[in-house]
Short mmCIF file of C-alpha atoms in Angstrom, two decimals:
data_model
loop_
_atom_site.label_atom_id
_atom_site.label_comp_id
_atom_site.label_asym_id
_atom_site.label_seq_id
_atom_site.Cartn_x
_atom_site.Cartn_y
_atom_site.Cartn_z
CA MET J 1037 -0.21 -0.41 0.08
CA LYS J 1038 1.44 3.11 -1.18
CA LYS J 1039 2.96 5.56 1.87
CA THR J 1040 3.13 9.38 1.48
CA LEU J 1041 5.50 11.26 3.64
CA ILE J 1042 4.24 15.07 3.80
CA ARG J 1043 8.01 16.52 5.30
CA GLY J 1044 8.52 19.59 6.68
CA GLY J 1045 5.39 21.06 7.03
CA THR J 1046 3.79 23.34 9.49
CA LEU J 1047 0.93 21.54 11.15
CA VAL J 1048 -2.13 23.70 12.20
CA SER J 1049 -4.92 22.75 14.39
CA GLY J 1050 -7.51 25.16 15.89
CA THR J 1051 -5.30 25.36 19.07
CA ASN J 1052 -1.60 24.16 17.93
CA ILE J 1053 0.61 25.30 15.39
CA SER J 1054 3.82 22.81 14.66
CA VAL J 1055 6.59 21.61 12.62
CA ALA J 1056 6.07 17.85 12.02
CA ASP J 1057 5.94 15.03 9.17
CA LEU J 1058 2.65 13.52 8.18
CA LEU J 1059 2.85 10.04 6.99
CA VAL J 1060 -0.30 8.79 5.29
CA SER J 1061 -1.62 5.48 3.66
CA GLY J 1062 -4.39 3.90 2.60
CA GLY J 1063 -6.64 7.16 2.83
CA LYS J 1064 -5.80 7.58 6.14
CA ILE J 1065 -3.30 9.75 8.15
CA ILE J 1066 -1.11 7.00 9.96
CA ALA J 1067 1.32 8.92 11.94
CA VAL J 1068 2.32 12.32 12.99
CA ASP J 1069 6.32 12.69 13.44
CA PRO J 1070 6.90 9.06 12.82
CA GLY J 1071 10.68 9.27 12.58
CA SER J 1072 13.54 9.63 10.53
CA ALA J 1073 13.87 5.70 9.43
CA THR J 1074 9.93 5.80 8.36
CA SER J 1075 10.04 4.14 4.87
CA TYR J 1076 7.78 5.72 1.99
CA ASP J 1077 6.45 5.35 -1.55
CA GLU J 1078 6.44 9.39 -2.02
CA LEU J 1079 7.89 12.09 -0.68
CA VAL J 1080 6.66 15.84 -0.36
CA ASP J 1081 8.77 18.30 0.86
CA ALA J 1082 6.46 21.11 2.80
CA THR J 1083 9.32 23.16 3.75
CA GLY J 1084 7.84 26.89 4.39
CA LEU J 1085 4.10 25.45 3.77
CA TYR J 1086 1.18 25.20 6.11
CA VAL J 1087 -0.47 22.19 6.24
CA LEU J 1088 -4.30 22.16 7.24
CA PRO J 1089 -7.14 19.87 7.75
CA GLY J 1090 -8.90 20.20 3.98
CA VAL J 1091 -11.86 22.53 4.25
CA ILE J 1092 -15.44 21.28 4.95
CA ASP J 1093 -17.90 23.52 3.35
CA ASP J 1094 -21.53 22.87 4.82
CA GLN J 1095 -23.23 25.22 2.64
CA VAL J 1096 -23.49 24.94 -1.16
CA HIS J 1097 -25.58 24.73 -4.30
CA PHE J 1098 -23.83 22.45 -7.03
CA ARG J 1099 -27.03 22.46 -9.37
CA GLN J 1100 -26.87 19.15 -10.31
CA PRO J 1101 -29.50 17.96 -11.31
CA GLY J 1102 -31.61 20.07 -13.28
CA LEU J 1103 -29.80 23.41 -13.24
CA GLU J 1104 -26.32 22.23 -15.08
CA HIS J 1105 -25.99 25.03 -17.17
CA LYS J 1106 -25.24 27.24 -14.09
CA GLU J 1107 -23.13 24.49 -12.24
CA ASP J 1108 -22.30 21.17 -11.62
CA LEU J 1109 -20.76 18.48 -9.53
CA ALA J 1110 -17.21 18.00 -11.47
CA HIS J 1111 -16.46 21.74 -12.27
CA ALA J 1112 -17.83 22.48 -8.89
CA THR J 1113 -15.33 19.81 -7.35
CA ARG J 1114 -12.45 21.11 -9.70
CA ALA J 1115 -13.51 24.51 -8.03
CA CYS J 1116 -13.52 22.91 -4.54
CA ALA J 1117 -10.13 21.13 -4.57
CA LYS J 1118 -8.33 23.99 -6.21
CA GLY J 1119 -9.68 25.92 -3.50
CA GLY J 1120 -8.51 23.63 -0.26
CA VAL J 1121 -12.33 22.38 0.17
CA THR J 1122 -12.46 18.40 0.38
CA SER J 1123 -15.56 17.91 1.69
CA PHE J 1124 -18.62 19.75 0.99
CA LEU J 1125 -22.68 19.43 1.71
CA GLU J 1126 -25.30 20.34 -0.67
CA MET J 1127 -28.54 22.02 -0.60
CA PRO J 1128 -31.87 20.14 -1.61
CA ASN J 1129 -32.94 22.91 -3.89
CA THR J 1130 -31.69 21.20 -7.07
CA LYS J 1131 -34.63 19.78 -10.44
CA PRO J 1132 -36.07 17.94 -8.54
CA THR J 1133 -36.08 18.94 -5.10
CA THR J 1134 -34.27 16.45 -2.87
CA VAL J 1135 -37.10 15.61 -0.63
CA THR J 1136 -37.53 11.75 -0.70
CA VAL J 1137 -34.83 9.20 0.44
CA ASP J 1138 -34.99 7.95 -3.16
CA LEU J 1139 -34.19 11.13 -4.52
CA LEU J 1140 -31.28 11.50 -1.84
CA HIS J 1141 -30.07 8.16 -2.85
CA GLN J 1142 -29.84 9.24 -6.68
CA LYS J 1143 -27.74 12.51 -5.53
CA LEU J 1144 -25.44 10.43 -3.92
CA ASP J 1145 -25.07 7.73 -6.86
CA MET J 1146 -24.66 10.43 -9.13
CA ALA J 1147 -21.80 12.19 -6.91
CA ALA J 1148 -19.95 9.00 -6.90
CA GLN J 1149 -19.61 9.11 -10.73
CA CYS J 1150 -18.07 12.59 -11.03
CA CYS J 1151 -17.01 14.31 -7.63
CA LEU J 1152 -13.50 15.08 -7.09
CA VAL J 1153 -14.00 16.16 -3.43
CA ASN J 1154 -15.96 14.25 -0.73
CA TYR J 1155 -19.78 14.93 -0.91
CA GLY J 1156 -22.93 14.66 1.25
CA PHE J 1157 -26.46 15.92 0.69
CA TYR J 1158 -28.88 17.81 3.06
CA ILE J 1159 -32.95 16.17 2.38
CA GLY J 1160 -35.43 18.86 1.99
CA ALA J 1161 -38.29 19.13 4.38
CA THR J 1162 -41.88 20.55 2.74
CA PRO J 1163 -44.83 20.57 4.62
CA HIS J 1164 -45.86 16.99 3.80
CA ASN J 1165 -42.80 15.14 3.85
CA VAL J 1166 -41.99 14.42 7.56
CA ALA J 1167 -42.09 10.39 7.04
CA GLU J 1168 -39.37 11.04 4.56
CA LEU J 1169 -37.20 13.19 6.89
CA LYS J 1170 -37.84 10.37 9.40
CA ARG J 1171 -36.27 7.83 7.33
CA ALA J 1172 -33.10 9.86 6.02
CA ARG J 1173 -29.71 8.38 7.21
CA ARG J 1174 -27.23 8.98 4.82
CA THR J 1175 -27.51 12.70 5.15
CA PRO J 1176 -25.99 15.51 7.29
CA GLY J 1177 -29.52 16.61 8.19
CA ILE J 1178 -32.93 18.40 7.53
CA LYS J 1179 -32.69 21.74 5.63
CA ILE J 1180 -35.88 23.70 5.99
CA PHE J 1181 -36.59 27.13 3.90
CA ILE J 1182 -38.28 29.60 6.00
CA GLY J 1183 -38.36 32.27 3.63
CA SER J 1184 -36.54 32.20 0.02
CA SER J 1185 -37.79 28.86 -1.18
CA THR J 1186 -37.68 26.87 -4.51
CA GLY J 1187 -40.36 25.04 -5.62
CA ASP J 1188 -42.50 23.05 -2.36
CA LEU J 1189 -39.57 23.53 -0.07
CA LEU J 1190 -40.78 26.97 1.71
CA VAL J 1191 -41.84 25.58 5.39
CA ASP J 1192 -43.46 29.15 7.07
CA GLN J 1193 -46.36 27.76 8.62
CA GLN J 1194 -45.85 27.17 12.54
CA ASP J 1195 -48.01 24.15 12.57
CA ASP J 1196 -45.49 22.50 10.00
CA LEU J 1197 -42.56 23.82 11.63
CA GLU J 1198 -43.82 22.69 14.64
CA ARG J 1199 -44.49 19.18 13.44
CA ILE J 1200 -40.78 19.19 11.70
CA PHE J 1201 -39.09 19.88 14.69
CA ALA J 1202 -41.10 18.01 17.09
CA GLU J 1203 -41.20 14.47 15.14
CA THR J 1204 -37.69 14.29 13.37
CA THR J 1205 -34.04 13.44 15.29
CA LEU J 1206 -31.82 14.70 12.30
CA PRO J 1207 -30.04 17.76 13.06
CA ILE J 1208 -31.95 20.73 11.45
CA THR J 1209 -30.59 23.73 9.45
CA ALA J 1210 -32.52 26.88 7.80
CA HIS J 1211 -32.89 29.92 5.87
CA CYS J 1212 -33.97 32.29 8.17
CA GLU J 1213 -36.12 34.94 6.35
CA ASP J 1214 -39.69 35.69 7.33
CA GLU J 1215 -41.56 35.35 4.13
CA ALA J 1216 -44.31 37.68 5.01
CA THR J 1217 -42.09 40.55 5.91
CA VAL J 1218 -39.94 40.37 2.66
CA ARG J 1219 -43.34 39.78 0.49
CA ALA J 1220 -44.58 43.05 2.30
CA ASN J 1221 -41.58 45.04 1.75
CA ALA J 1222 -41.61 43.77 -2.00
CA ALA J 1223 -45.05 45.28 -2.11
CA ARG J 1224 -43.73 48.31 -1.22
CA PHE J 1225 -40.83 48.74 -3.40
CA ALA J 1226 -42.09 47.07 -6.50
CA GLY J 1227 -41.35 48.65 -9.83
CA ILE J 1228 -38.05 49.85 -8.62
CA HIS J 1229 -35.06 48.31 -10.54
CA ASP J 1230 -32.07 49.40 -8.45
CA VAL J 1231 -30.62 46.37 -7.18
CA ALA J 1232 -29.86 48.43 -3.72
CA VAL J 1233 -33.47 47.91 -2.90
CA HIS J 1234 -32.77 44.24 -2.32
CA SER J 1235 -31.55 44.80 0.77
CA GLN J 1236 -34.35 47.00 2.00
CA ILE J 1237 -36.55 44.11 0.84
CA ARG J 1238 -34.56 41.57 2.73
CA ASP J 1239 -34.29 43.62 5.63
CA HIS J 1240 -32.78 43.39 9.09
CA ALA J 1241 -36.40 42.61 10.29
CA ALA J 1242 -36.70 39.73 8.28
CA ALA J 1243 -33.63 38.06 8.96
CA LEU J 1244 -34.24 38.52 12.64
CA ILE J 1245 -37.76 37.40 12.70
CA ALA J 1246 -37.39 34.04 11.29
CA THR J 1247 -34.02 33.28 12.88
CA ARG J 1248 -35.50 34.09 16.24
CA GLN J 1249 -38.56 31.87 15.56
CA ALA J 1250 -36.31 28.79 14.39
CA ILE J 1251 -34.25 29.46 17.37
CA SER J 1252 -37.21 29.11 19.66
CA LEU J 1253 -38.38 26.13 18.20
CA ALA J 1254 -35.15 24.41 18.82
CA LYS J 1255 -34.78 24.93 22.33
CA ARG J 1256 -38.68 24.20 22.75
CA HIS J 1257 -38.21 20.81 21.24
CA ARG J 1258 -34.60 20.14 22.65
CA HIS J 1259 -33.48 19.88 18.88
CA ARG J 1260 -30.12 20.68 17.63
CA PHE J 1261 -30.40 23.50 15.15
CA HIS J 1262 -27.87 25.19 12.77
CA VAL J 1263 -28.65 29.02 11.44
CA LEU J 1264 -27.26 29.32 8.17
CA HIS J 1265 -25.61 32.49 6.82
CA VAL J 1266 -26.05 34.66 9.68
CA SER J 1267 -25.98 38.56 8.31
CA THR J 1268 -26.96 41.02 10.68
CA ALA J 1269 -25.55 41.94 13.94
CA ALA J 1270 -28.99 42.08 15.49
CA GLU J 1271 -29.35 38.06 15.44
CA ILE J 1272 -26.23 37.51 17.18
CA ALA J 1273 -27.94 38.11 20.62
CA GLU J 1274 -30.19 35.18 19.79
CA ILE J 1275 -27.26 32.27 18.59
CA ARG J 1276 -25.39 33.38 21.66
CA ASP J 1277 -27.72 31.76 23.92
CA HIS J 1278 -27.27 28.58 22.62
CA GLN J 1279 -28.40 26.27 25.19
CA GLN J 1280 -26.06 23.50 24.07
CA LEU J 1281 -28.26 23.04 20.73
CA ILE J 1282 -27.80 26.36 18.15
CA THR J 1283 -24.59 26.69 16.35
CA ALA J 1284 -24.27 29.15 13.45
CA GLU J 1285 -22.36 30.18 10.50
CA VAL J 1286 -21.53 33.36 8.64
CA CYS J 1287 -20.36 33.63 4.63
CA PRO J 1288 -17.44 35.51 3.01
CA HIS J 1289 -20.26 38.12 1.04
CA HIS J 1290 -21.54 38.94 4.65
CA LEU J 1291 -18.02 39.68 5.93
CA PHE J 1292 -16.63 41.35 3.15
CA PHE J 1293 -19.49 43.10 1.69
CA SER J 1294 -21.93 45.56 2.54
CA VAL J 1295 -24.21 48.02 1.07
CA ASP J 1296 -21.48 50.50 -0.06
CA ASP J 1297 -20.55 48.09 -2.61
CA TYR J 1298 -23.72 47.60 -4.66
CA PRO J 1299 -22.98 50.59 -6.83
CA ARG J 1300 -19.34 49.01 -7.67
CA LEU J 1301 -20.66 45.26 -8.15
CA GLY J 1302 -24.37 45.49 -8.64
CA SER J 1303 -26.63 42.36 -8.67
CA LEU J 1304 -23.47 40.59 -8.70
CA ILE J 1305 -23.54 40.56 -4.70
CA GLN J 1306 -27.56 40.35 -4.66
CA MET J 1307 -27.71 37.44 -2.57
CA ASN J 1308 -30.49 35.97 0.09
CA PRO J 1309 -30.35 36.75 2.65
CA SER J 1310 -28.87 40.35 1.48
CA ILE J 1311 -26.07 42.01 1.77
CA LYS J 1312 -26.49 44.37 5.14
CA PHE J 1313 -24.61 47.48 6.35
CA ARG J 1314 -20.85 48.16 7.68
CA ASN J 1315 -21.89 47.75 11.32
CA ASP J 1316 -23.34 44.07 10.54
CA ASN J 1317 -20.09 43.05 9.08
CA GLU J 1318 -18.51 44.05 11.90
CA GLY J 1319 -20.55 42.93 14.29
CA LEU J 1320 -20.25 39.57 12.42
CA TRP J 1321 -16.38 39.28 12.23
CA GLN J 1322 -16.74 40.01 16.12
CA ALA J 1323 -19.15 37.00 16.49
CA LEU J 1324 -16.67 34.90 14.54
CA LEU J 1325 -13.79 35.55 16.67
CA ASP J 1326 -15.34 35.31 20.24
CA GLY J 1327 -16.94 32.04 19.18
CA SER J 1328 -20.69 33.09 19.38
CA ILE J 1329 -20.89 31.97 15.38
CA GLN J 1330 -18.82 28.80 14.95
CA VAL J 1331 -18.79 28.11 11.47
CA VAL J 1332 -17.31 29.42 8.11
CA ALA J 1333 -19.20 28.35 5.00
CA THR J 1334 -19.63 30.01 1.45
CA ASP J 1335 -23.52 29.45 -0.02
CA HIS J 1336 -21.50 29.20 -2.85
CA ALA J 1337 -24.56 29.62 -5.33
CA PRO J 1338 -23.74 30.12 -8.61
CA HIS J 1339 -26.02 31.80 -11.78
CA THR J 1340 -24.56 32.53 -15.24
CA LEU J 1341 -23.10 36.43 -15.78
CA ALA J 1342 -25.92 36.93 -18.39
CA GLU J 1343 -28.44 35.84 -15.78
CA LYS J 1344 -26.89 37.82 -12.92
CA GLN J 1345 -26.93 41.15 -15.44
CA GLN J 1346 -30.58 41.31 -15.89
CA PRO J 1347 -32.26 44.27 -14.55
CA TYR J 1348 -33.62 44.35 -10.88
CA PRO J 1349 -35.56 42.24 -10.02
CA ALA J 1350 -34.97 39.63 -12.81
CA SER J 1351 -31.54 39.20 -11.93
CA PRO J 1352 -31.35 36.22 -9.65
CA SER J 1353 -29.61 36.04 -5.91
CA GLY J 1354 -26.45 33.96 -5.51
CA LEU J 1355 -22.82 33.91 -6.24
CA PRO J 1356 -19.65 31.68 -6.73
CA ALA J 1357 -17.38 31.53 -3.46
CA VAL J 1358 -15.93 27.90 -2.90
CA GLU J 1359 -13.01 28.57 -5.37
CA ASN J 1360 -11.49 31.40 -2.93
CA SER J 1361 -13.10 31.32 0.16
CA LEU J 1362 -9.91 29.71 2.19
CA ALA J 1363 -7.76 32.20 0.18
CA LEU J 1364 -9.94 35.16 1.54
CA PHE J 1365 -9.13 34.09 4.84
CA LEU J 1366 -5.89 33.31 4.59
CA HIS J 1367 -5.74 36.89 2.98
CA GLN J 1368 -7.00 38.25 6.50
CA VAL J 1369 -4.31 35.73 8.47
CA ASN J 1370 -1.53 38.01 6.62
CA LEU J 1371 -3.70 41.24 7.24
CA GLY J 1372 -3.40 40.46 10.91
CA ARG J 1373 -7.21 40.15 11.71
CA CYS J 1374 -7.23 36.88 12.57
CA ARG J 1375 -4.93 33.85 13.18
CA ILE J 1376 -4.38 30.67 10.85
CA GLU J 1377 -5.34 28.59 14.02
CA GLN J 1378 -8.84 30.16 13.89
CA VAL J 1379 -9.18 29.94 10.12
CA VAL J 1380 -8.83 26.03 10.48
CA ARG J 1381 -11.61 25.98 13.76
CA TRP J 1382 -13.84 27.85 11.46
CA MET J 1383 -13.77 26.07 8.58
CA CYS J 1384 -12.43 22.30 8.91
CA GLU J 1385 -12.99 21.50 12.62
CA ALA J 1386 -16.57 22.91 13.26
CA PRO J 1387 -18.12 22.29 10.60
CA ALA J 1388 -16.91 18.23 11.42
CA ALA J 1389 -18.22 18.87 14.91
CA VAL J 1390 -21.32 20.40 13.92
CA TRP J 1391 -22.67 17.45 11.56
CA ASN J 1392 -20.73 14.87 13.23
CA LEU J 1393 -19.03 13.97 10.33
CA LYS J 1394 -16.66 10.95 10.80
CA ASP J 1395 -13.06 10.96 11.11
CA LYS J 1396 -12.65 14.46 9.15
CA GLY J 1397 -11.64 17.81 10.45
CA HIS J 1398 -8.09 16.68 12.09
CA LEU J 1399 -4.46 16.04 11.42
CA LEU J 1400 -4.15 12.44 13.42
CA PRO J 1401 -3.50 9.36 12.99
CA GLY J 1402 -6.78 7.48 11.89
CA PHE J 1403 -8.64 10.31 10.25
CA ASP J 1404 -9.00 10.53 6.78
CA ALA J 1405 -6.36 12.30 4.99
CA ASP J 1406 -8.04 14.81 3.65
CA LEU J 1407 -5.45 17.98 3.74
CA VAL J 1408 -4.58 21.23 1.89
CA LEU J 1409 -1.24 22.54 1.88
CA VAL J 1410 -1.03 26.35 1.65
CA ASP J 1411 1.53 29.01 0.70
CA LEU J 1412 0.57 32.21 3.44
CA GLN J 1413 3.31 34.05 0.98
CA SER J 1414 1.84 33.27 -2.41
CA GLN J 1415 0.08 36.39 -3.84
CA ARG J 1416 -2.14 35.65 -6.34
CA THR J 1417 -5.15 37.77 -8.63
CA ILE J 1418 -8.39 36.24 -8.59
CA ARG J 1419 -9.19 36.35 -12.42
CA ASN J 1420 -12.92 35.56 -14.04
CA GLN J 1421 -11.37 33.74 -16.43
CA GLU J 1422 -9.22 31.30 -14.54
CA GLN J 1423 -12.35 29.82 -12.03
CA GLN J 1424 -12.99 26.57 -12.31
CA THR J 1425 -16.74 26.75 -11.25
CA LYS J 1426 -18.48 26.75 -14.33
CA CYS J 1427 -20.21 30.22 -14.49
CA ARG J 1428 -16.92 31.31 -14.93
CA TRP J 1429 -16.90 34.64 -12.91
CA SER J 1430 -16.37 35.74 -9.10
CA PRO J 1431 -17.04 39.10 -7.18
CA TRP J 1432 -13.71 39.31 -6.01
CA ASP J 1433 -11.87 39.32 -9.70
CA GLY J 1434 -9.24 41.70 -9.88
CA GLU J 1435 -8.57 41.53 -6.28
CA THR J 1436 -5.18 40.51 -4.99
CA LEU J 1437 -5.04 37.98 -1.93
CA THR J 1438 -1.66 36.65 -0.64
CA GLY J 1439 -1.89 33.17 0.83
CA TRP J 1440 -3.42 30.42 -1.22
CA PRO J 1441 -3.81 26.64 -1.46
CA VAL J 1442 -1.13 24.94 -3.46
CA MET J 1443 -1.73 21.43 -3.16
CA THR J 1444 -5.13 19.50 -2.10
CA MET J 1445 -5.44 15.68 -1.09
CA VAL J 1446 -8.39 13.75 -0.83
CA GLY J 1447 -8.13 10.51 1.11
CA GLY J 1448 -4.69 10.21 0.74
CA GLN J 1449 -4.48 11.05 -3.16
CA TRP J 1450 -3.55 14.45 -4.55
CA VAL J 1451 -6.57 16.01 -6.46
CA PHE J 1452 -4.92 19.24 -6.92
CA ARG J 1453 -1.23 20.82 -7.29
CA GLN J 1454 -0.41 24.29 -7.87
CA ARG J 1455 3.23 25.58 -6.49
CA GLU J 1456 3.71 28.76 -8.71
CA ALA J 1457 1.16 31.23 -9.54
CA ASN J 1458 1.75 31.03 -13.08
CA ASP J 1459 1.69 27.47 -13.26
CA GLN J 1460 -1.21 25.43 -14.95
CA PRO J 1461 -2.96 24.02 -12.11
CA TRP J 1462 -3.08 19.93 -12.12
CA PHE J 1463 -6.03 18.18 -11.39
CA ALA J 1464 -6.68 14.77 -10.85
CA ALA J 1465 -8.30 12.90 -13.90
CA LYS J 1466 -10.59 10.66 -12.44
CA PRO J 1467 -13.41 11.48 -9.74
CA LEU J 1468 -11.48 10.63 -5.94
CA GLY J 1469 -14.53 12.03 -3.53
CA GLN J 1470 -15.91 9.63 -1.24
CA GLU J 1471 -19.49 9.92 0.60
CA ILE J 1472 -19.22 11.62 3.84
CA GLN J 1473 -20.44 9.43 6.81
CA PHE J 1474 -22.45 10.53 9.29
CA ASP J 1475 -22.36 9.38 13.41
CA HIS J 1476 -25.95 10.68 13.80
CA ASP J 1477 -25.78 9.63 17.58
CA GLY J 1478 -22.85 11.66 18.14
CA PRO J 1479 -22.18 14.77 20.30
CA GLY J 1480 -22.72 17.41 18.07
CA TYR J 1481 -20.52 20.37 18.35
CA TRP J 1482 -21.35 21.49 21.88
CA GLY J 1483 -20.95 17.87 23.02
CA ARG J 1484 -17.32 18.13 22.05
CA THR J 1485 -14.24 19.38 24.24
CA ALA J 1486 -12.44 22.01 22.85
CA ALA J 1487 -9.57 19.98 21.55
CA THR J 1488 -11.76 17.59 19.24
CA ILE J 1489 -13.79 20.57 17.65
#
């Protein structure tokens, strides 16, 4: 069995940094600092590089099946590999929507044929599919759209929500925007084609009302709940009272963009929940730094550039981010806003703990050999034409970042290499991703000690 020795890299966990060798074989990490007499088949010199657990993105929209003109699993997982993302959890609003166990299993079978990185898929809640939600096992959890839904996925009636929280056991996550508030605001601003009005339609109240409602349900039913894409500083007080049940995440666009960027970027940053204000950016950063928000995810949701450039409100909400998310945060490390250990905690360890991913999120013996080597000194400029995502654009086009992934390994096999900025990126020629395994009887985020998150 092939052995790969990664020599001289700086290994990073959420609590520790140390220079050590890493020995990989059979898809697993088999030793940390195995000793100078260790035999190996492949030697990788990681001197000067940081070795991180592979990023786990727990919120993506990869559009397959049914919307492949925007994105597909093959392109999206090449983007993942280039960005240091070794595992993803994908949302159910495809066509058809993933609302039955059979449709969930069809997605898993499809992913096995084309994914370069590891994969998992949420099952979507509707007002009528509680029986399917109770049967599902090969999934991280249940996704509810409390607003901003696709097809039959909208669940905004209290009785339906009560039943889902009361009768199911899988972790629940939700898009939290109050549908009644959004519709009332939309009626007020009907006929306005300035995309900046999007942040007034999907305002602070819409987010806060729905987040408060969902958290109340979780607490009353003692049901593990994860708040997706927190967008306002006002929501932080709600998620801070977690009662050992509530976790939350923030996305790059809600940290790095504000309404002040609409004149420059227009509908390219039109999102649901909407981009908010600079004080929200700062509040969300502080919540991330102090642990009130545990996870960073992308909400990668591509549309074609032609679709995005339609006049508002015909322009759809969503943007691609999975390819550049780690680099965006490595750049913040270089700016001194956060530490690389914190990035590992937010993007690798915490999502593995929240969703009870088996053997992922750590550089420890026995864990899966999913990892990324990063060069904190590498400086590159994001270019639309170089994006691997099928839509071939980024809202960060033209921005120069310092700190980039240079090699990505999935299950002990290299899926991406690009040591120099001007090199042609190399990708594995066949799908190497595996179905993610979940320990649904595990303790979840709050049941783990800081050392194991």
